[in-house]
Amino acid sequence: MAKIIYAGEGCTGCKACSVACVHAHDRAFGLRATRIWVVREEPLTDYPVVCHHCDKPPCRDACPVGAITKRDDGLVVVNERTCIGCGACVEACPFGAMGMHPTKRVAINCDLCGGDPACVKFCPPRVLKLQVPEAVAQEQRVGG
Amino acid sequence: MSYPLGGYTGQILRVDLERKKTLAEPLPKELALNYLGGTGFAARILFDELRAGLDPLAPENRLIFATGPLTGTLWPTSGRWAAYAKAPLTGIWGEAHCGGFFGPELKYAGYDMLVIHGRAKGPVYLWIDDGTVEVRSAKDLLGRNTAETTDMVRERHGDREIEVACIGQAGERLVRFACIMNNYQDALGRTGLGAVMGSKNLKAVAVRGTRAVTVADDDKFMELVDDANQRVLKQSQAQQMMKYGTPLLVAYKSNIGELATRNHQTGLFEGADRLNADTIREKYYAKTRSCFVCAIQCKKVNRIRKGKYSGTISGGPEYEGIYALGTNCGIDDFGAVLKANQLCNLYGLDVISAGCVIAWLMECYQRGLVTRKQCDGLNLKWGNSDVMVTLIERIAFREGIGDLLAQGSVQAARKLGKGTERYVMHVKGMEISGQDGRTHRSAALTHAISVRGADHLRSLVTVDQLGYEDTAAKRYGKDKLPEICDPYGERYKALVVKDAEDTFAIRDSLIVCWYSCGWPPIFWMSDFAAASAAATGVKEFGDVKNMYRIAERICNLRRAFNVREGLSAKDDMIPERFTREPMPEGPGKGQVANLEVMLREYYRLRKWDADGKPTERTLTELGLADVAAELKRPRKR
Ligand code: SF4
């Protein structure tokens, strides 16, 4: 399935993806309710972190109430009504790509905005892509 | 929490360090409607709450951190924020702007503005965690540089995403041009606001904001945001900025003979090629970074791979850093410039004033007005980069000659005497930024009238500097060409400077970045009007005429602040070098600035009297009758 992919170069750490994400979901501008994070470290490190929609999702396995499912279309989704906000999935994700909504207090992850992700649209240096990993691999084989 | 206007959080946070009291008060609606945000808010508060003659380092001085209605939204460049106080360097209006991420975070914590009163008994830092506000001990942070301070505060609170604004060793020692830093390389640089923090025993302000900001008409606003982003991406100068950042200006200015060199003795620097954007890109470039959600992304990190400063990796320098620490000191070693720039950031020194005070001392040395012995035995010949770097350290720690320089060049020259005063390149006590009114005529007026002293950012005009004819025609009419773009003529310069000052007053209240309107010239007043109206829901903001009215109100109020401090036309001066010493070489050889004619025209356009004071009528028309009354009151000192 297609997911949000960062090619590993060119992120400037501006966090436009995070703010666009919050806006797409909450119609408000903020950072802490984001589903895509930007790591900024001194002096040269900036990169985004976002849900990989794993085939064997550790977040799902960690959820004590079965609120997280891997859908047939490949998406890993949180049922906000079942979620009890315990944070087990947040800890379990090996990438740190599961978050906790600061006011709703439920787990949140990337939902690809239903297919047209706001972060990809907004990324000023255009380094986020909605792509199938295998396609990225093909490109890498060709481009080196 | 709901505030009747969009874009704002609706709260002002007041903190009294003396009593360790904090208070979140509602943002008065009239303040938003009449002053918009940022600079407008600060102008009203500082005028109302400070008295004339107050020592900027006294506890009664206010330190304001402000945002505006666009801060924290997706409008490109809306990560900007600003600090205000009566300025330690000049004793007048103090204002400094900054990028990074602190401004949005403050808004997400729920505050449009933070106003700090009083002086803490011992070293403290302020911790703002949404609605929880605490004044905490900063004993262990004392003596730490700005990067260490940021790291320690983040570690203490176990959160890497906390935003920290802090001072370094220079601010602790009340260096008169100490800056406030955030995000390691973003500086609230000018006018010495770091010394205000130092005087309040406030080492840092840390903030975590988990809330969000909403706008009034979300669909309309996002339409404007999309359009604005498209325009940024399509704009060729913005593309250049994205690739090179502000060092681009080194070559531009070299070509027009405005690359201020050796304390502004000339506008041509023989080592310019070693400091220009192509050289930096080729030899030192390491990475592009950006402020919050910005599509221009002008921030560059550079790395020195060879020589004495090998291993230095740091953000910057901006053009102004290359000028102040490089060309103006006759230095062409980029490694030394990057190192000095990094030290300024770590110790918390304003790069421009630091470089300029050193350049001034170098000129005094050139002319035999100071001896080597007076300067700790240092050899102050032009281009001595080791000495420049050493002096940065001495200033920050107030050691040896650094203690004298730490007072700013005007005070230092006053102490030194012997004609050294003549070579101080300043306006109203602040060291001059890297423009030259002889070969960029509008800059002479901009420097002279700037409310915070010799500054370019409040009203710099680029149409005559960079010859933007299309922009000039669009903004002011074709009939004003070619004079309006003539860098050597005074005609129309007052008009463009006033218009820039007004537009930038709005820019600085929204708050958005200079690199989206002045240069590169992408947005102007009508864009700001449309964005403000959609964000706030205040229909009146959408009318450009109303925006100009608010802008004039802000400019007049800031000016009134300075008039109350005793300033008048005599202070709207530029260094004699620009009016009496013809440019010695280059394309503008022989040029001097005729400030008088531009000033007179500027006062007329502003409807001020011949002494440069806002008249009662002008103030009253702008709804500032109370300000007029205050100015009429006999001054008590
Ligand atoms: S243009 Fe540069 S300084 Fe301005 S907001 Fe963007 S990255 Fe920051």
Short mmCIF file of C-alpha atoms in Angstrom, two decimals, chain A residues 3 9 20 26 35 38-41 43 47 50 52 64 69 74-76 78 89 91 95 100 102 104 109 124 127 134:
data_model
loop_
_atom_site.label_atom_id
_atom_site.label_comp_id
_atom_site.label_asym_id
_atom_site.label_seq_id
_atom_site.Cartn_x
_atom_site.Cartn_y
_atom_site.Cartn_z
CA LYS A 3 2.21 5.44 2.67
CA GLU A 9 17.20 13.98 2.42
CA ALA A 20 -0.85 20.92 8.25
CA ASP A 26 -8.80 19.47 13.89
CA ARG A 35 0.36 12.58 13.55
CA VAL A 38 9.79 16.40 12.94
CA VAL A 39 12.96 15.60 14.80
CA ARG A 40 15.27 18.60 14.98
CA GLU A 41 18.68 18.08 16.50
CA PRO A 43 23.43 21.11 14.31
CA TYR A 47 13.68 14.44 9.62
CA VAL A 50 5.25 9.04 10.66
CA HIS A 52 4.53 2.99 8.64
CA PRO A 64 -5.16 -3.96 25.89
CA THR A 69 -6.78 -2.81 13.89
CA GLY A 74 -3.54 -1.85 4.86
CA LEU A 75 -4.24 1.09 7.13
CA VAL A 76 -3.52 0.77 10.86
CA VAL A 78 -7.31 3.52 16.09
CA CYS A 89 0.69 1.74 21.82
CA GLU A 91 5.31 3.22 23.93
CA PHE A 95 9.43 4.55 15.48
CA MET A 100 -1.64 10.98 22.04
CA PRO A 102 -3.49 16.44 23.92
CA LYS A 104 -9.06 14.19 23.33
CA ASN A 109 -1.64 7.99 14.08
CA PRO A 124 7.76 23.27 1.34
CA VAL A 127 10.42 15.84 0.29
CA GLU A 134 8.36 -1.13 -3.41
#
